[in-house]
Amino acid sequence: MLYSILFSGGRVNFLEIVMHILATLVVITVILPFHELAHGFIAYKLGDDTAKRMGRLTFNPLNHIDPIGALCLLLVGFGWAEPVPVNMRRLKNPKRDMALVALAGPMANLIAALVGAILNDLFVVLLSAHFSEAVWFDAIEFFFEYYVVVNVGLAIFNLIPLPPLDGSKILASFLPDGAYEKFLLNERKLSSILIICIALGIVDKIVAIPESFVLTFIYFLAGLPFRLFI
């Protein structure tokens, strides 16, 4: 995270900061729109055309970016875009379909992470023999590695079962009707708990637990073609 890099007290690597910013900008302008587009597209396929009518089924970052969410992503590694509107009443099976719509966002981040890991391996395979000692080689590797970490972190972060995160909508789909109604009535209080957890650094610890396992699996999948065919 840029904040930790700048204020860690250690030596600041200029190229590392540049690659950090570039990777974050790619996530903000390409991946966050992809995340929201995934929500809207699945909702559209399940009967709700709200996102389509509002022009949100697009990769255009101007239709998705939330300035505060983008700044948070740059500084602390957790951020958000403008949420895609979903009308549950238009969904064919509201509770189940809302969970599928919610799950689409984190899945988009995991797909983006896998693509980044494959590109990183391809870059290393093609260029390491001749350029591994070059400064720019390490910088580009850092770019891909940070890009993958951010996407995995965002996927896990969004799966935390607290509003307004996607995980809360997935959890809600498994609740009995009575508990589901109470959950919806207490969304604002639960959102406050999330904010407190972020401020206290609890979210960082929660995300870190599964993050290493997911990263290992992502890099394992990304490396399979190279191990099998190269």
XYZ file of N, CA and C in Angstrom:
690
model
N 0.840 -1.179 0.000
C 0.000 0.000 0.000
C 0.886 1.243 0.000
N 0.459 2.275 -0.726
C 1.297 3.457 -0.872
C 1.609 4.089 0.475
N 0.622 4.124 1.354
C 0.834 4.703 2.682
C 1.947 3.967 3.424
N 1.901 2.649 3.411
C 2.899 1.863 4.146
C 4.269 1.978 3.498
N 4.312 2.100 2.154
C 5.593 2.243 1.462
C 6.257 3.567 1.831
N 5.458 4.641 1.835
C 6.014 5.977 2.074
C 6.387 6.212 3.530
N 5.654 5.575 4.458
C 5.847 5.878 5.872
C 6.342 4.679 6.676
N 6.947 3.719 5.992
C 7.453 2.534 6.687
C 8.743 2.822 7.454
N 9.400 3.930 7.087
C 10.645 4.271 7.764
C 11.870 3.716 7.076
N 11.660 2.827 6.104
C 12.785 2.266 5.363
C 13.110 3.084 4.121
N 14.003 2.536 3.319
C 14.409 3.226 2.092
C 13.265 3.170 1.075
N 12.949 4.312 0.470
C 11.868 4.400 -0.502
C 12.435 4.145 -1.893
N 11.885 3.143 -2.570
C 12.289 2.804 -3.929
C 11.385 3.550 -4.902
N 11.965 4.485 -5.670
C 11.170 5.330 -6.567
C 10.421 4.501 -7.607
N 11.105 3.528 -8.220
C 10.459 2.700 -9.240
C 9.317 1.871 -8.647
N 9.509 1.425 -7.418
C 8.461 0.648 -6.750
C 7.213 1.497 -6.553
N 7.418 2.758 -6.174
C 6.284 3.665 -5.993
C 5.572 3.902 -7.320
N 6.349 4.112 -8.384
C 5.770 4.345 -9.712
C 4.946 3.138 -10.149
N 5.508 1.931 -9.988
C 4.791 0.721 -10.391
C 3.548 0.498 -9.521
N 3.666 0.846 -8.246
C 2.523 0.752 -7.337
C 1.387 1.640 -7.832
N 1.722 2.877 -8.170
C 0.706 3.826 -8.642
C 0.117 3.366 -9.969
N 0.968 2.905 -10.883
C 0.480 2.444 -12.189
C -0.447 1.242 -12.042
N -0.057 0.283 -11.196
C -0.898 -0.899 -10.981
C -2.243 -0.497 -10.382
N -2.217 0.422 -9.436
C -3.458 0.875 -8.814
C -4.339 1.597 -9.823
N -3.726 2.408 -10.685
C -4.495 3.116 -11.718
C -5.150 2.138 -12.688
N -4.451 1.050 -12.999
C -5.048 0.025 -13.866
C -6.258 -0.602 -13.176
N -6.114 -0.883 -11.889
C -7.231 -1.461 -11.132
C -8.406 -0.478 -11.088
N -8.121 0.803 -10.864
C -9.186 1.805 -10.760
C -9.907 1.995 -12.090
N -9.146 2.070 -13.180
C -9.744 2.413 -14.473
C -10.225 1.217 -15.283
N -9.732 0.021 -14.954
C -10.118 -1.171 -15.726
C -10.839 -2.200 -14.864
N -10.269 -2.534 -13.704
C -10.787 -3.653 -12.920
C -12.009 -3.275 -12.093
N -12.025 -2.103 -11.478
C -13.229 -1.704 -10.752
C -14.430 -1.592 -11.697
N -14.271 -1.003 -12.899
C -15.384 -1.063 -13.858
C -15.771 -2.495 -14.227
N -14.780 -3.378 -14.374
C -15.058 -4.787 -14.676
C -15.863 -5.422 -13.553
N -15.491 -5.115 -12.309
C -16.195 -5.620 -11.124
C -17.666 -5.193 -11.150
N -17.906 -3.904 -11.380
C -19.281 -3.398 -11.387
C -20.049 -3.877 -12.611
N -19.375 -3.958 -13.746
C -20.005 -4.486 -14.957
C -20.458 -5.927 -14.740
N -19.645 -6.712 -14.032
C -20.007 -8.101 -13.751
C -21.295 -8.166 -12.938
N -21.409 -7.305 -11.914
C -22.657 -7.238 -11.145
C -23.841 -6.950 -12.064
N -23.702 -5.883 -12.852
C -24.800 -5.441 -13.700
C -25.162 -6.448 -14.775
N -24.153 -7.110 -15.336
C -24.401 -8.075 -16.409
C -25.173 -9.288 -15.886
N -24.757 -9.809 -14.731
C -25.454 -10.966 -14.160
C -26.877 -10.575 -13.762
N -27.048 -9.378 -13.198
C -28.394 -8.914 -12.862
C -29.262 -8.834 -14.117
N -28.679 -8.340 -15.202
C -29.410 -8.236 -16.470
C -29.825 -9.616 -16.971
N -28.923 -10.575 -16.861
C -29.223 -11.930 -17.320
C -30.288 -12.599 -16.441
N -30.404 -12.133 -15.204
C -31.371 -12.731 -14.275
C -32.684 -11.941 -14.208
N -32.829 -10.948 -15.096
C -34.120 -10.276 -15.220
C -34.167 -8.808 -14.859
N -33.092 -8.246 -14.290
C -33.106 -6.834 -13.901
C -32.279 -6.009 -14.887
N -32.931 -5.118 -15.621
C -32.233 -4.305 -16.616
C -31.904 -2.901 -16.109
N -31.964 -2.695 -14.773
C -31.715 -1.362 -14.210
C -30.336 -0.831 -14.595
N -29.297 -1.654 -14.424
C -27.932 -1.217 -14.735
C -27.796 -0.904 -16.225
N -28.430 -1.694 -17.076
C -28.366 -1.469 -18.511
C -29.028 -0.146 -18.885
N -30.197 0.115 -18.303
C -30.916 1.357 -18.606
C -30.163 2.583 -18.120
N -29.342 2.417 -17.071
C -28.590 3.547 -16.517
C -27.190 3.667 -17.119
N -26.907 2.878 -18.152
C -25.629 2.976 -18.840
C -24.459 2.423 -18.063
N -24.711 1.454 -17.173
C -23.634 0.919 -16.341
C -23.039 -0.372 -16.897
N -23.608 -0.912 -17.961
C -23.014 -2.111 -18.562
C -21.942 -1.681 -19.555
N -20.890 -1.095 -19.028
C -19.813 -0.555 -19.840
C -18.502 -0.631 -19.072
N -17.394 -0.648 -19.834
C -16.066 -0.592 -19.214
C -15.604 0.847 -19.008
N -16.383 1.807 -19.439
C -16.003 3.213 -19.312
C -15.830 3.574 -17.834
N -14.610 3.870 -17.393
C -14.380 4.151 -15.963
C -15.146 5.369 -15.459
N -15.457 6.312 -16.341
C -16.175 7.512 -15.919
C -17.578 7.178 -15.424
N -18.117 6.048 -15.852
C -19.450 5.627 -15.419
C -19.421 4.871 -14.095
N -18.222 4.585 -13.591
C -18.115 3.716 -12.412
C -17.296 4.306 -11.262
N -16.338 5.166 -11.545
C -15.367 5.578 -10.518
C -16.021 6.411 -9.421
N -15.686 6.067 -8.189
C -16.007 6.868 -7.014
C -14.694 7.493 -6.538
N -14.568 8.830 -6.557
C -13.276 9.476 -6.237
C -12.718 9.072 -4.875
N -13.569 9.005 -3.855
C -13.090 8.652 -2.517
C -12.644 7.196 -2.493
N -13.421 6.322 -3.123
C -13.055 4.909 -3.182
C -11.744 4.699 -3.923
N -11.537 5.474 -4.996
C -10.297 5.369 -5.768
C -9.102 5.839 -4.935
N -9.285 6.933 -4.187
C -8.208 7.453 -3.346
C -7.864 6.461 -2.234
N -8.873 5.850 -1.635
C -8.630 4.852 -0.586
C -7.855 3.659 -1.143
N -8.205 3.241 -2.351
C -7.506 2.115 -2.965
C -6.038 2.458 -3.183
N -5.772 3.676 -3.618
C -4.396 4.108 -3.859
C -3.591 4.165 -2.570
N -4.201 4.654 -1.493
C -3.465 4.890 -0.252
C -3.386 3.661 0.650
N -4.497 2.938 0.793
C -4.524 1.858 1.784
C -4.807 0.477 1.194
N -5.082 0.406 -0.119
C -5.254 -0.901 -0.759
C -6.666 -1.431 -0.772
N -7.599 -0.763 -0.093
C -9.010 -1.134 -0.130
C -9.796 0.042 -0.682
N -10.635 -0.219 -1.673
C -11.416 0.860 -2.253
C -12.665 0.321 -2.917
N -13.365 1.179 -3.616
C -14.625 0.791 -4.221
C -14.938 1.713 -5.395
N -15.869 1.269 -6.221
C -16.408 2.087 -7.297
C -17.848 2.453 -6.943
N -18.491 3.223 -7.799
C -19.898 3.545 -7.607
C -20.716 2.269 -7.790
N -21.453 1.827 -6.773
C -22.174 0.550 -6.888
C -23.194 0.553 -8.024
N -23.270 -0.560 -8.721
C -24.274 -0.727 -9.765
C -25.648 -0.923 -9.104
N -26.661 -0.174 -9.532
C -27.992 -0.348 -8.939
C -28.627 -1.667 -9.373
N -29.215 -2.371 -8.418
C -29.906 -3.631 -8.699
C -31.271 -3.571 -8.038
N -32.308 -3.860 -8.805
C -33.677 -3.893 -8.294
C -34.060 -5.344 -8.048
N -34.058 -5.739 -6.763
C -34.331 -7.138 -6.414
C -35.691 -7.611 -6.912
N -36.663 -6.701 -6.960
C -38.015 -7.094 -7.365
C -38.082 -7.530 -8.820
N -37.091 -7.141 -9.606
C -37.071 -7.549 -11.010
C -36.373 -8.888 -11.219
N -35.679 -9.367 -10.217
C -34.977 -10.639 -10.332
C -35.966 -11.795 -10.258
N -35.659 -12.866 -10.961
C -36.584 -13.993 -11.031
C -36.737 -14.686 -9.676
N -35.627 -14.855 -8.973
C -35.630 -15.444 -7.628
C -34.797 -14.510 -6.752
N -35.443 -13.483 -6.161
C -34.711 -12.364 -5.546
C -33.551 -12.733 -4.627
N -33.790 -13.596 -3.624
C -32.727 -13.901 -2.663
C -31.574 -14.646 -3.324
N -31.885 -15.696 -4.063
C -30.833 -16.486 -4.718
C -30.100 -15.661 -5.763
N -30.867 -14.953 -6.603
C -30.259 -14.210 -7.699
C -29.416 -13.041 -7.189
N -29.833 -12.427 -6.073
C -29.044 -11.343 -5.500
C -27.685 -11.852 -5.041
N -27.642 -13.086 -4.530
C -26.367 -13.682 -4.135
C -25.474 -13.901 -5.347
N -26.064 -14.348 -6.450
C -25.288 -14.570 -7.676
C -24.763 -13.249 -8.230
N -25.597 -12.215 -8.182
C -25.173 -10.887 -8.630
C -24.006 -10.394 -7.770
N -24.134 -10.581 -6.462
C -23.079 -10.137 -5.543
C -21.784 -10.903 -5.771
N -21.893 -12.206 -5.988
C -20.702 -13.047 -6.171
C -19.952 -12.692 -7.449
N -20.655 -12.156 -8.439
C -20.026 -11.845 -9.730
C -18.881 -10.848 -9.591
N -18.999 -9.898 -8.669
C -17.950 -8.886 -8.501
C -16.627 -9.464 -8.024
N -16.621 -10.173 -6.872
C -15.370 -10.798 -6.433
C -14.799 -11.793 -7.439
N -15.677 -12.523 -8.140
C -15.195 -13.455 -9.159
C -14.475 -12.702 -10.275
N -14.980 -11.522 -10.627
C -14.317 -10.705 -11.645
C -12.907 -10.332 -11.196
N -12.757 -9.995 -9.906
C -11.426 -9.670 -9.379
C -10.493 -10.867 -9.417
N -11.004 -12.052 -9.108
C -10.172 -13.258 -9.132
C -9.752 -13.604 -10.564
N -10.663 -13.412 -11.518
C -10.312 -13.631 -12.926
C -9.226 -12.646 -13.354
N -9.391 -11.388 -12.946
C -8.393 -10.372 -13.282
C -7.041 -10.711 -12.653
N -7.056 -11.230 -11.419
C -5.810 -11.630 -10.749
C -5.146 -12.767 -11.502
N -5.923 -13.747 -11.937
C -5.368 -14.883 -12.678
C -4.746 -14.431 -13.991
N -5.413 -13.530 -14.702
C -4.852 -12.999 -15.956
C -3.534 -12.280 -15.681
N -3.489 -11.492 -14.602
C -2.257 -10.792 -14.252
C -1.131 -11.751 -13.913
N -1.449 -12.837 -13.195
C -0.431 -13.828 -12.835
C 0.100 -14.543 -14.081
N -0.786 -14.842 -15.036
C -0.356 -15.481 -16.289
C 0.550 -14.551 -17.073
N 0.178 -13.267 -17.161
C 1.015 -12.294 -17.874
C 2.372 -12.138 -17.193
N 2.382 -12.191 -15.866
C 3.643 -12.105 -15.134
C 4.550 -13.286 -15.473
N 3.985 -14.501 -15.468
C 4.774 -15.689 -15.803
C 5.264 -15.629 -17.251
N 4.397 -15.161 -18.149
C 4.775 -15.054 -19.558
C 5.917 -14.054 -19.732
N 5.833 -12.941 -19.019
C 6.880 -11.917 -19.055
C 8.212 -12.498 -18.578
N 8.180 -13.250 -17.479
C 9.404 -13.837 -16.932
C 9.986 -14.873 -17.892
N 9.135 -15.747 -18.435
C 9.606 -16.795 -19.337
C 10.253 -16.211 -20.591
N 9.652 -15.168 -21.138
C 10.132 -14.616 -22.405
C 11.371 -13.739 -22.257
N 11.489 -13.046 -21.120
C 12.529 -12.016 -21.032
C 13.585 -12.241 -19.958
N 13.358 -13.170 -19.027
C 14.295 -13.299 -17.907
C 15.695 -13.724 -18.345
N 15.803 -14.504 -19.404
C 17.114 -15.001 -19.827
C 18.052 -13.870 -20.233
N 17.503 -12.790 -20.743
C 18.344 -11.705 -21.264
C 18.285 -10.426 -20.426
N 17.198 -10.244 -19.680
C 17.016 -8.942 -19.029
C 16.777 -9.025 -17.517
N 17.000 -10.185 -16.915
C 16.666 -10.352 -15.497
C 17.456 -9.418 -14.579
N 18.626 -8.941 -15.042
C 19.438 -8.047 -14.222
C 19.054 -6.582 -14.397
N 18.181 -6.285 -15.364
C 17.797 -4.899 -15.627
C 16.875 -4.373 -14.534
N 17.030 -3.087 -14.227
C 16.210 -2.468 -13.185
C 14.740 -2.497 -13.572
N 14.456 -2.227 -14.854
C 13.064 -2.182 -15.300
C 12.392 -3.551 -15.222
N 13.211 -4.630 -15.297
C 12.654 -5.979 -15.217
C 12.025 -6.200 -13.841
N 12.741 -5.840 -12.783
C 12.207 -5.971 -11.423
C 10.986 -5.075 -11.222
N 11.036 -3.885 -11.836
C 9.926 -2.944 -11.682
C 8.647 -3.501 -12.302
N 8.759 -4.102 -13.478
C 7.581 -4.658 -14.139
C 7.058 -5.869 -13.377
N 7.986 -6.679 -12.850
C 7.547 -7.806 -12.014
C 6.776 -7.317 -10.798
N 7.260 -6.242 -10.181
C 6.559 -5.671 -9.028
C 5.170 -5.189 -9.435
N 5.072 -4.580 -10.628
C 3.782 -4.111 -11.134
C 2.778 -5.264 -11.175
N 3.170 -6.372 -11.810
C 2.260 -7.511 -11.931
C 1.926 -8.110 -10.575
N 2.945 -8.229 -9.716
C 2.724 -8.842 -8.411
C 1.764 -8.008 -7.566
N 1.953 -6.690 -7.585
C 1.064 -5.831 -6.801
C -0.344 -5.843 -7.391
N -0.426 -5.830 -8.716
C -1.722 -5.894 -9.387
C -2.493 -7.151 -8.962
N -1.811 -8.292 -8.913
C -2.450 -9.546 -8.510
C -2.882 -9.475 -7.045
N -2.002 -8.981 -6.189
C -2.311 -8.889 -4.753
C -3.529 -8.001 -4.510
N -3.591 -6.853 -5.193
C -4.718 -5.939 -5.009
C -6.025 -6.606 -5.412
N -6.028 -7.304 -6.537
C -7.247 -7.958 -6.998
C -7.698 -9.057 -6.039
N -6.762 -9.855 -5.558
C -7.117 -10.897 -4.592
C -7.622 -10.261 -3.301
N -6.941 -9.211 -2.856
C -7.372 -8.510 -1.650
C -8.768 -7.931 -1.779
N -9.069 -7.341 -2.948
C -10.400 -6.773 -3.175
C -11.468 -7.863 -3.193
N -11.147 -9.008 -3.804
C -12.101 -10.116 -3.849
C -12.440 -10.590 -2.440
N -11.414 -10.797 -1.623
C -11.634 -11.287 -0.255
C -12.330 -10.222 0.592
N -11.894 -8.982 0.446
C -12.507 -7.866 1.174
C -14.001 -7.792 0.881
N -14.369 -7.914 -0.383
C -15.779 -7.811 -0.760
C -16.607 -9.002 -0.296
N -15.948 -10.099 0.038
C -16.673 -11.281 0.517
C -16.918 -11.254 2.024
N -16.393 -10.239 2.716
C -16.692 -10.098 4.150
C -18.201 -9.877 4.304
N -18.876 -10.659 5.154
C -20.350 -10.618 5.219
C -20.921 -9.451 6.027
N -20.462 -8.247 5.730
C -21.001 -7.050 6.364
C -21.419 -6.054 5.290
N -22.567 -5.395 5.455
C -23.002 -4.393 4.479
C -22.009 -3.236 4.435
N -21.817 -2.598 3.285
C -22.513 -2.836 2.013
C -21.755 -3.800 1.097
N -20.863 -4.614 1.649
C -20.019 -5.479 0.830
C -20.819 -6.629 0.214
N -20.275 -7.185 -0.852
C -20.963 -8.253 -1.574
C -21.230 -9.469 -0.682
N -20.332 -9.735 0.246
C -20.492 -10.885 1.121
C -21.761 -10.835 1.952
N -22.226 -9.620 2.270
C -23.454 -9.497 3.062
C -24.665 -9.974 2.265
N -24.649 -9.724 0.962
C -25.773 -10.146 0.108
C -25.738 -11.657 -0.112
N -24.535 -12.217 -0.157
C -24.419 -13.670 -0.281
C -24.904 -14.339 0.998
N -24.472 -13.808 2.145
C -24.926 -14.348 3.436
C -26.443 -14.260 3.560
N -27.014 -13.120 3.161
C -28.450 -12.891 3.318
C -29.279 -13.934 2.581
N -28.746 -14.433 1.464
C -29.511 -15.397 0.662
C -29.682 -16.736 1.390
N -28.847 -16.993 2.397
C -28.935 -18.255 3.137
C -29.755 -18.126 4.417
N -30.174 -16.911 4.755
C -30.907 -16.693 6.001
C -32.385 -17.016 5.826
N -33.021 -17.544 6.875
C -34.486 -17.702 6.848
C -35.147 -16.339 6.687
N -36.397 -16.323 6.248
C -37.068 -15.057 5.941
C -37.071 -14.088 7.114
N -37.343 -14.591 8.318
C -37.373 -13.713 9.487
C -36.019 -13.089 9.769
N -34.981 -13.915 9.755
C -33.622 -13.419 9.987
C -33.183 -12.496 8.856
N -33.631 -12.799 7.651
C -33.300 -11.974 6.477
C -33.852 -10.559 6.637
N -35.094 -10.450 7.099
C -35.709 -9.134 7.296
C -34.979 -8.343 8.378
N -34.608 -9.032 9.469
C -33.860 -8.355 10.528
C -32.495 -7.896 10.027
N -31.876 -8.725 9.191
C -30.574 -8.377 8.618
C -30.682 -7.095 7.801
N -31.735 -7.002 6.981
C -31.926 -5.812 6.151
C -32.204 -4.579 7.017
N -32.967 -4.757 8.099
C -33.293 -3.631 8.972
C -32.069 -3.092 9.711
N -31.075 -3.953 9.912
C -29.886 -3.557 10.680
C -28.659 -3.309 9.800
N -28.889 -3.107 8.506
C -27.769 -2.911 7.587
C -26.900 -1.717 7.976
N -27.548 -0.630 8.382
C -26.784 0.580 8.723
C -25.879 0.339 9.930
N -26.389 -0.358 10.954
C -25.579 -0.659 12.138
C -24.411 -1.580 11.764
N -24.696 -2.570 10.935
C -23.648 -3.505 10.517
C -22.596 -2.793 9.670
N -23.023 -1.817 8.881
C -22.068 -1.033 8.091
C -21.128 -0.248 8.999
N -21.666 0.234 10.118
C -20.835 0.961 11.086
C -19.770 0.042 11.679
N -20.140 -1.228 11.904
C -19.169 -2.203 12.413
C -18.036 -2.382 11.416
N -18.383 -2.433 10.123
C -17.358 -2.573 9.086
C -16.395 -1.396 9.112
N -16.922 -0.184 9.221
C -16.074 1.020 9.239
C -15.128 0.985 10.435
N -15.647 0.579 11.589
C -14.814 0.486 12.797
C -13.702 -0.549 12.599
N -14.062 -1.687 11.999
C -13.072 -2.747 11.766
C -11.975 -2.284 10.810
N -12.352 -1.504 9.796
C -11.353 -0.970 8.863
C -10.426 -0.008 9.588
N -11.013 0.887 10.387
C -10.224 1.896 11.104
C -9.259 1.262 12.104
N -9.665 0.167 12.730
C -8.818 -0.494 13.733
C -7.817 -1.467 13.117
N -7.874 -1.635 11.804
C -6.951 -2.556 11.141
C -7.372 -4.009 11.219
N -8.583 -4.257 11.731
C -9.062 -5.635 11.858
C -9.299 -6.252 10.484
N -9.800 -5.432 9.544
C -10.069 -5.927 8.190
C -8.784 -6.418 7.528
N -7.687 -5.686 7.726
C -6.394 -6.111 7.171
C -6.043 -7.519 7.640
N -6.260 -7.779 8.917
C -5.926 -9.093 9.478
C -6.872 -10.173 8.953
N -8.153 -9.813 8.791
C -9.124 -10.772 8.267
C -8.778 -11.154 6.841
N -8.442 -10.160 6.038
C -8.115 -10.404 4.627
C -6.812 -11.182 4.494
N -5.850 -10.893 5.364
C -4.524 -11.519 5.257
C -4.574 -13.028 5.459
N -5.542 -13.502 6.253
C -5.605 -14.938 6.558
C -5.825 -15.770 5.301
N -6.895 -15.491 4.502
C -7.095 -16.295 3.287
C -6.284 -15.813 2.096
N -5.765 -14.574 2.167
C -5.107 -13.985 0.994
C -3.922 -14.819 0.520
N -3.085 -15.277 1.439
C -1.893 -16.033 1.047
C -2.272 -17.346 0.369
N -3.348 -17.994 0.859
C -3.796 -19.249 0.251
C -4.349 -19.016 -1.155
N -5.132 -17.961 -1.306
C -5.711 -17.656 -2.621
C -4.613 -17.269 -3.599
N -3.639 -16.477 -3.146
C -2.525 -16.089 -4.017
C -1.740 -17.317 -4.476
N -1.477 -18.231 -3.544
C -0.763 -19.463 -3.898
C -1.524 -20.239 -4.968
N -2.851 -20.336 -4.810
C -3.673 -21.069 -5.779
C -3.689 -20.359 -7.132
N -3.801 -19.024 -7.105
C -3.810 -18.243 -8.357
C -2.511 -18.461 -9.123
N -1.382 -18.383 -8.431
C -0.092 -18.558 -9.108
C 0.103 -20.005 -9.550
N -0.465 -20.944 -8.809
C -0.410 -22.346 -9.239
C -1.157 -22.527 -10.551
N -2.375 -21.992 -10.635
C -3.157 -22.092 -11.871
C -2.467 -21.379 -13.018
N -1.918 -20.190 -12.739
C -1.261 -19.403 -13.786
C -0.028 -20.131 -14.333
N 0.660 -20.860 -13.468
C 1.883 -21.531 -13.889
C 1.674 -22.851 -14.579
N 0.448 -23.416 -14.508
C 0.203 -24.735 -15.093
C 0.553 -24.822 -16.583
N 0.090 -23.885 -17.420
C 0.428 -23.987 -18.854
C 1.929 -23.981 -19.110
N 2.663 -23.209 -18.325
C 4.107 -23.103 -18.533
C 4.823 -24.379 -18.087
N 4.323 -24.981 -16.995
C 4.930 -26.233 -16.539
C 4.612 -27.391 -17.488
N 3.450 -27.347 -18.101
C 3.025 -28.460 -18.960
C 3.595 -28.377 -20.377
N 3.739 -27.144 -20.907
C 4.066 -27.003 -22.315
C 5.392 -26.325 -22.609
N 6.012 -25.727 -21.576
C 7.283 -25.023 -21.835
C 8.400 -25.694 -21.040
